[in-house]
Coordinates of N, CA and C in Angstrom, one line a residue:
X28 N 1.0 1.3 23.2 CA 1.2 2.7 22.8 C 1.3 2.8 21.3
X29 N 0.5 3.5 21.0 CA 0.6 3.7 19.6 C 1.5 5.4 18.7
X30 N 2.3 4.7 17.9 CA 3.4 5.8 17.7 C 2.8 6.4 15.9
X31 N 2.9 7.9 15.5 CA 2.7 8.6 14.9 C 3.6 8.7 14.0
X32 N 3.6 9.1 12.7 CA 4.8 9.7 11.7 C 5.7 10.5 12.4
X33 N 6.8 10.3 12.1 CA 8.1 11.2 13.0 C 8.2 11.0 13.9
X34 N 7.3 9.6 14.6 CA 8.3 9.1 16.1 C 9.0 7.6 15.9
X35 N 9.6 7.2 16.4 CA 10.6 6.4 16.5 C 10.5 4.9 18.0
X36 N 10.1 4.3 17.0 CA 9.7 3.5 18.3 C 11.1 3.5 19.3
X37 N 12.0 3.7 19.2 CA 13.3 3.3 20.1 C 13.4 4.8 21.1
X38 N 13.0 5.5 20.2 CA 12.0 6.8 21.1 C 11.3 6.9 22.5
X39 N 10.2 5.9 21.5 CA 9.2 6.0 22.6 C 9.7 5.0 23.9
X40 N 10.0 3.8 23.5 CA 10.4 2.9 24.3 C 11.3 3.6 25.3
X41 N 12.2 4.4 25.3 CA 13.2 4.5 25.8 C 12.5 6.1 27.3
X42 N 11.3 6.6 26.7 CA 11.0 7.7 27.2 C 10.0 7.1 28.0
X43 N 9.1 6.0 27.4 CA 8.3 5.0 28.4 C 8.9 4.2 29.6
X44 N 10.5 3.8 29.3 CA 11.1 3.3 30.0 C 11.6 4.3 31.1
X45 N 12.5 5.4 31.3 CA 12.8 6.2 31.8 C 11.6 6.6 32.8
X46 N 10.4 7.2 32.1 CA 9.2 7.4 33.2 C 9.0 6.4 34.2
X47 N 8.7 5.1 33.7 CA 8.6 4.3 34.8 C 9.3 3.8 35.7
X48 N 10.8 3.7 35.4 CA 12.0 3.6 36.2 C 11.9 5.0 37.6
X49 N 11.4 6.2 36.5 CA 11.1 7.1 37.8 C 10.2 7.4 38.7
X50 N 9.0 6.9 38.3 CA 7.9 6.9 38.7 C 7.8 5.5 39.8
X51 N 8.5 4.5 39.4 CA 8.7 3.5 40.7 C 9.4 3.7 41.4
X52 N 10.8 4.4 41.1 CA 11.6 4.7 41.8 C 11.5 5.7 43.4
X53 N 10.0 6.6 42.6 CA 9.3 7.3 43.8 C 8.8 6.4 44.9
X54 N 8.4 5.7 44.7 CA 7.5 5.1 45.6 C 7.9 3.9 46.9
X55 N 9.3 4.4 46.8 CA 9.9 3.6 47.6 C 9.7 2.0 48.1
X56 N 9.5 1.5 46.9 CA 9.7 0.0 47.3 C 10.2 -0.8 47.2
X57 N 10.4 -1.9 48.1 CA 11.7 -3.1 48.2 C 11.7 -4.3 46.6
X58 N 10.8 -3.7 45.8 CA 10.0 -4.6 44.5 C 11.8 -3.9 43.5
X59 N 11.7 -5.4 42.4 CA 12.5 -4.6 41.6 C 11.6 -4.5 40.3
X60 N 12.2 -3.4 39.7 CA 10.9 -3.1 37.9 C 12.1 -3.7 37.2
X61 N 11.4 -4.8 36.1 CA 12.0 -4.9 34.7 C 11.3 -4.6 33.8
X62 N 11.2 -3.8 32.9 CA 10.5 -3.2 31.6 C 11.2 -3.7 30.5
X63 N 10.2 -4.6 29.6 CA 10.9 -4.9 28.2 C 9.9 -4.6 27.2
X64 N 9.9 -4.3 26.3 CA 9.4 -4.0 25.2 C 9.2 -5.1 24.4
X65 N 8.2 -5.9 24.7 CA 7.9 -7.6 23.7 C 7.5 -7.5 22.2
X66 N 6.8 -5.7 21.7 CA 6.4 -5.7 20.6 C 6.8 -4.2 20.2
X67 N 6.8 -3.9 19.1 CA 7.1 -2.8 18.3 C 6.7 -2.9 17.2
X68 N 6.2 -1.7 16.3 CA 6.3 -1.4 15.3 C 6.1 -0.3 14.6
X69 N 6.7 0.4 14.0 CA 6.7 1.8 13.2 C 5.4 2.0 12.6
X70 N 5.4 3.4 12.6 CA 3.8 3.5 11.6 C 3.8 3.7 10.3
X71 N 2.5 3.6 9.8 CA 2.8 3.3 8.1 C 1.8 4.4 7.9
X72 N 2.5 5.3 6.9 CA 1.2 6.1 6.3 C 1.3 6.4 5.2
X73 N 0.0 6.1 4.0 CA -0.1 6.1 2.7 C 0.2 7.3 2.4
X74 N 0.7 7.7 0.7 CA 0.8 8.8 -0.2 C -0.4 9.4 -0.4
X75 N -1.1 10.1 0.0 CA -2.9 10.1 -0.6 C -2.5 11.0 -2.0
X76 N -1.2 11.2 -2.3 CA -1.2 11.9 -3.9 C -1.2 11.0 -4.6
X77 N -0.9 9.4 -4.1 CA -0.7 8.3 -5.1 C -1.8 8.4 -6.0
X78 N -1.5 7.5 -7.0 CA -2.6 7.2 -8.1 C -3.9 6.3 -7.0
X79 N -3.4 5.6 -6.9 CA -3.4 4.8 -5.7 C -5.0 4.5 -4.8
X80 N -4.7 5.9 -4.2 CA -5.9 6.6 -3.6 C -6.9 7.5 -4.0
X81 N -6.7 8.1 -5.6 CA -7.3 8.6 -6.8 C -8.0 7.6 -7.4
X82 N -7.6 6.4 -7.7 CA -8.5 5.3 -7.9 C -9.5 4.6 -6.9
X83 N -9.0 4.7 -5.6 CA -9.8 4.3 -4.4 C -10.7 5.5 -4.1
X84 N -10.5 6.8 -4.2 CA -11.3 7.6 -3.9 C -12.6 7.5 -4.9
X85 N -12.2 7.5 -6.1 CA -13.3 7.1 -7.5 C -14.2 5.9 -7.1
X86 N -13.6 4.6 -6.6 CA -14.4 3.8 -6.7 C -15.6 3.8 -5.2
X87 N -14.4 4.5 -4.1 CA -15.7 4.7 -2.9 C -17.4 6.0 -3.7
X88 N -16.7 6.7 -4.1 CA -17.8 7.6 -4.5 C -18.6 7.1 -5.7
X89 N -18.2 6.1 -6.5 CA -19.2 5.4 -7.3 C -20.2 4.3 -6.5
X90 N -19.5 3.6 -5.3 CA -20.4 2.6 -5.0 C -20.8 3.5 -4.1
X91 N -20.9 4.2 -3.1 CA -21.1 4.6 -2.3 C -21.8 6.2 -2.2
X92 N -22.6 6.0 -3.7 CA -23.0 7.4 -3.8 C -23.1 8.6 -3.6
X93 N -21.6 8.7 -4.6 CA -21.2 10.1 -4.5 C -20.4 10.5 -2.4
X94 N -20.4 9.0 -1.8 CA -19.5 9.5 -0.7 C -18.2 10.1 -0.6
X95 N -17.9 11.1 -0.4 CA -16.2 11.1 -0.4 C -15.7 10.5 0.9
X96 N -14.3 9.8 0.3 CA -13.7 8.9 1.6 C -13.2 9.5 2.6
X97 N -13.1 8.9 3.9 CA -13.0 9.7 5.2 C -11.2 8.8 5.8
X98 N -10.5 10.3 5.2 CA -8.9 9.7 5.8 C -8.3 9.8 7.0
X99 N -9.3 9.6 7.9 CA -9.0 10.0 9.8 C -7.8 8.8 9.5
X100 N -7.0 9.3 10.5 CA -6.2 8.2 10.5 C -6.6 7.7 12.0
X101 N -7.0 6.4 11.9 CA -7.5 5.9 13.7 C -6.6 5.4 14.1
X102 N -5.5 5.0 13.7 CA -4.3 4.1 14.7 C -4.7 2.5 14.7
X103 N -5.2 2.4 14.0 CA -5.2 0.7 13.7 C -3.8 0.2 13.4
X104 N -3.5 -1.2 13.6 CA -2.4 -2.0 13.6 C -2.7 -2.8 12.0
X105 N -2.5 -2.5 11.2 CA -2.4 -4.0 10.3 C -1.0 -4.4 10.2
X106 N 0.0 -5.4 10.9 CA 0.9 -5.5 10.5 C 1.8 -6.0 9.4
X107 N 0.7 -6.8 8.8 CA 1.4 -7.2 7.2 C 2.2 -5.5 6.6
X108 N 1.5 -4.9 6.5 CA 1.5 -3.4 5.8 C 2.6 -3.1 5.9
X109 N 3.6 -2.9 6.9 CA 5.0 -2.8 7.4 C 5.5 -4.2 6.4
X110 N 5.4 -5.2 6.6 CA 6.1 -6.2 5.7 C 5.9 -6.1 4.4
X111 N 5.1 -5.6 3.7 CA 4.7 -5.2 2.2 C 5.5 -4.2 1.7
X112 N 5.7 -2.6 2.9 CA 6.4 -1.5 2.7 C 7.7 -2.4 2.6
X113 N 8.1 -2.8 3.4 CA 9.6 -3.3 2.9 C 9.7 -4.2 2.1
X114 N 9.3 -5.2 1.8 CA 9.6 -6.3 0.8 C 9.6 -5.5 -0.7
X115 N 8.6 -4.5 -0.9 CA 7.8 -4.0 -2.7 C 9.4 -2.7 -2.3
X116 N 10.4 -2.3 -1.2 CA 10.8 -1.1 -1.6 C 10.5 0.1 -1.5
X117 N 9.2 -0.1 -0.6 CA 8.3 1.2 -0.5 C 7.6 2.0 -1.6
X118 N 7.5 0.2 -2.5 CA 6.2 0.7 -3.2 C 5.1 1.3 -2.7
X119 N 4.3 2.2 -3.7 CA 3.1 2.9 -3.1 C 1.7 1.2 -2.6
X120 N 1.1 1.6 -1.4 CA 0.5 0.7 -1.2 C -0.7 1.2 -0.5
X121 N -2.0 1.0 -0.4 CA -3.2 1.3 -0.1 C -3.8 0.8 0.9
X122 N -4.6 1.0 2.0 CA -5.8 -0.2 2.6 C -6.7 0.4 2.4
X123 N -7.8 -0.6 1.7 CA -8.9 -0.3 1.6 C -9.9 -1.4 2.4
X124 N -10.4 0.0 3.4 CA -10.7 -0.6 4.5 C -12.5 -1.1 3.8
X125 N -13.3 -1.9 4.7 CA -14.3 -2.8 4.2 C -15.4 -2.6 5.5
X126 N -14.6 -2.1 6.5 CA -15.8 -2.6 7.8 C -16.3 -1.5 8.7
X127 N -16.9 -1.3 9.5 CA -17.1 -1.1 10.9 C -16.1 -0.5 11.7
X128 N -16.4 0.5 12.5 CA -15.6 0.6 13.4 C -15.8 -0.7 14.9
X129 N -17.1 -1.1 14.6 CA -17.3 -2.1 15.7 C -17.1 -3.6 15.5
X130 N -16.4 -3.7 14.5 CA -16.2 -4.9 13.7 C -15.2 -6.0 14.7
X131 N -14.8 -5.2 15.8 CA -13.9 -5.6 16.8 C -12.9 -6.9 16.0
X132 N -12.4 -6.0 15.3 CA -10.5 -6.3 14.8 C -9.8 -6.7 15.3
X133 N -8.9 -8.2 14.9 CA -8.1 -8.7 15.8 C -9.0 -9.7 17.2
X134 N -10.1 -9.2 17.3 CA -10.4 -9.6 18.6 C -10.9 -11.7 18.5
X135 N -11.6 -12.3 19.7 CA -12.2 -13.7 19.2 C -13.3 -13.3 18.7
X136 N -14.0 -12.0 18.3 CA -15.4 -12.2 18.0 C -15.6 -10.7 16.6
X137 N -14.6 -11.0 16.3 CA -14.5 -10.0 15.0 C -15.6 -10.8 14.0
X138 N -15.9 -9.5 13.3 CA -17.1 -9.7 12.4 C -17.3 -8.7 10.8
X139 N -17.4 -9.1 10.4 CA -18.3 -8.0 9.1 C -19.4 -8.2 8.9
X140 N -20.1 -7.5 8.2 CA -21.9 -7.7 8.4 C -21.3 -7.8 6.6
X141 N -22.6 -9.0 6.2 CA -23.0 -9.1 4.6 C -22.6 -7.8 4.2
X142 N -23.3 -6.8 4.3 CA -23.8 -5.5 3.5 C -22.3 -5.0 3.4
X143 N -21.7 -5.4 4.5 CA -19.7 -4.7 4.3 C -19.1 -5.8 3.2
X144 N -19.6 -6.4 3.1 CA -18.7 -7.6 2.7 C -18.8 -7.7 0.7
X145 N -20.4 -7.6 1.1 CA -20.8 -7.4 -0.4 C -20.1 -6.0 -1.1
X146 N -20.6 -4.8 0.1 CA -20.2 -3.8 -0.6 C -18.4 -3.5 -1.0
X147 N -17.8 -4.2 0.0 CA -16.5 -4.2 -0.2 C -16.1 -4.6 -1.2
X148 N -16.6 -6.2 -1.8 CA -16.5 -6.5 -3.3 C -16.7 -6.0 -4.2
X149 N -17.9 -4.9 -4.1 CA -18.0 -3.9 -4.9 C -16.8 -2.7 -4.8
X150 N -16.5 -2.1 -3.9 CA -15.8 -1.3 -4.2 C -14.0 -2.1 -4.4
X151 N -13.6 -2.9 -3.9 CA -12.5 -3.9 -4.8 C -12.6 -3.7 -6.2
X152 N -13.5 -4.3 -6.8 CA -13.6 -4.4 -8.3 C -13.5 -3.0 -8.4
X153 N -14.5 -2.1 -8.6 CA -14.5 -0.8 -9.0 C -13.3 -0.1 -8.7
X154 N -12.3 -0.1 -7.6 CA -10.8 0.3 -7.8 C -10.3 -0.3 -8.7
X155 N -10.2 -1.1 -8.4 CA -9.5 -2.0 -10.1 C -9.8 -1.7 -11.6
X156 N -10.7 -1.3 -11.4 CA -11.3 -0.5 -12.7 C -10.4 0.6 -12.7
X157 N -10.8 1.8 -11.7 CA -10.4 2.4 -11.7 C -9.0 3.0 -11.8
X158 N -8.3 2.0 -11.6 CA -6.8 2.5 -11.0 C -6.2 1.7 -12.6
X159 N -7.1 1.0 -13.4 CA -6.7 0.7 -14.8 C -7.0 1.9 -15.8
X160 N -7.7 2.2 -15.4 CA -8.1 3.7 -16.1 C -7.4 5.0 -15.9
X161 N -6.5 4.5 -14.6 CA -5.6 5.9 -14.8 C -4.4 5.0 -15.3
X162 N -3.9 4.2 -14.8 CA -2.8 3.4 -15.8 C -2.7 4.0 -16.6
X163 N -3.6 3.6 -17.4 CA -3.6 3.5 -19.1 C -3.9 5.0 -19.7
X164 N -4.3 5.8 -18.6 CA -4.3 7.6 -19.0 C -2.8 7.8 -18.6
X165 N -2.0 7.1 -17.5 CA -0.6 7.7 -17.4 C 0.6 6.8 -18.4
X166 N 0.0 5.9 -19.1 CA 0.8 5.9 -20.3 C 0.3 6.4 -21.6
X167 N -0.7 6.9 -21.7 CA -0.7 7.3 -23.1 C -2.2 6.6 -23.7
X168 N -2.6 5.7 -23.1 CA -3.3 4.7 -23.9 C -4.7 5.0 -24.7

């Protein structure tokens, strides 16, 4: 189950839990339900006013001629991301994603094709560029 800004995983768990307790409970059987919750995790969603994403947006539309970036948010899992938000303080933090939606993530047969991989390195550098060039415009330089 995948949880959205402003829900609570102890939320959901507890309203997933409840349904199923009732929904077995209809069915009259001699079976007992134990429901545990083996994984959790809160969602993470970037600042897109960050500098951040002003630099990432620059560098997709430079390599990527003139594309502007697409901020669907799909419900992907990266979990590092949650351990970054907390460790930096909730420093501002980015993904800049590189692949495919068919790249089958996580899975045994995940993949990127060259042309993601190259162009990813391209657009890496070119944020970097970019996000030094606002730096150095937001102190003064």
């Amino acid at each position: 189950i995948r949880t959205v800004p402003n829900m609570t995983v102890a939320h959901v768990e507890d309203c997933v839990k409840r349904h199923l307790v009732k929904v077995f409970g209809g069915l009259g059987s001699r079976n007992r339900l134990k429901v545990n919750c083996l994984l959790a995790a809160r969602p993470w969603v970037g600042d897109i006013a960050d500098f951040n994403f002003e630099a990432a947006a620059a560098a997709t539309m430079k390599v990527h001629e003139g594309q502007e970036p697409d901020y669907t948010r799909e419900g992907g899992s990266i979990p590092i991301t949650l351990t970054f938000d907390e460790v930096t303080d909730g420093k501002p933090l980015i993904l800049l994603p590189i692949g495919q939606g068919d790249d089958g993530a996580h899975s045994q047969n995940e993949k990127i094709s060259r042309w993601n991989y190259i162009t990813g390195i391209k657009t890496l550098g070119t944020y970097v560029h970019e996000f030094d060039k606002l730096a150095r415009k937001a102190r003064g330089d």
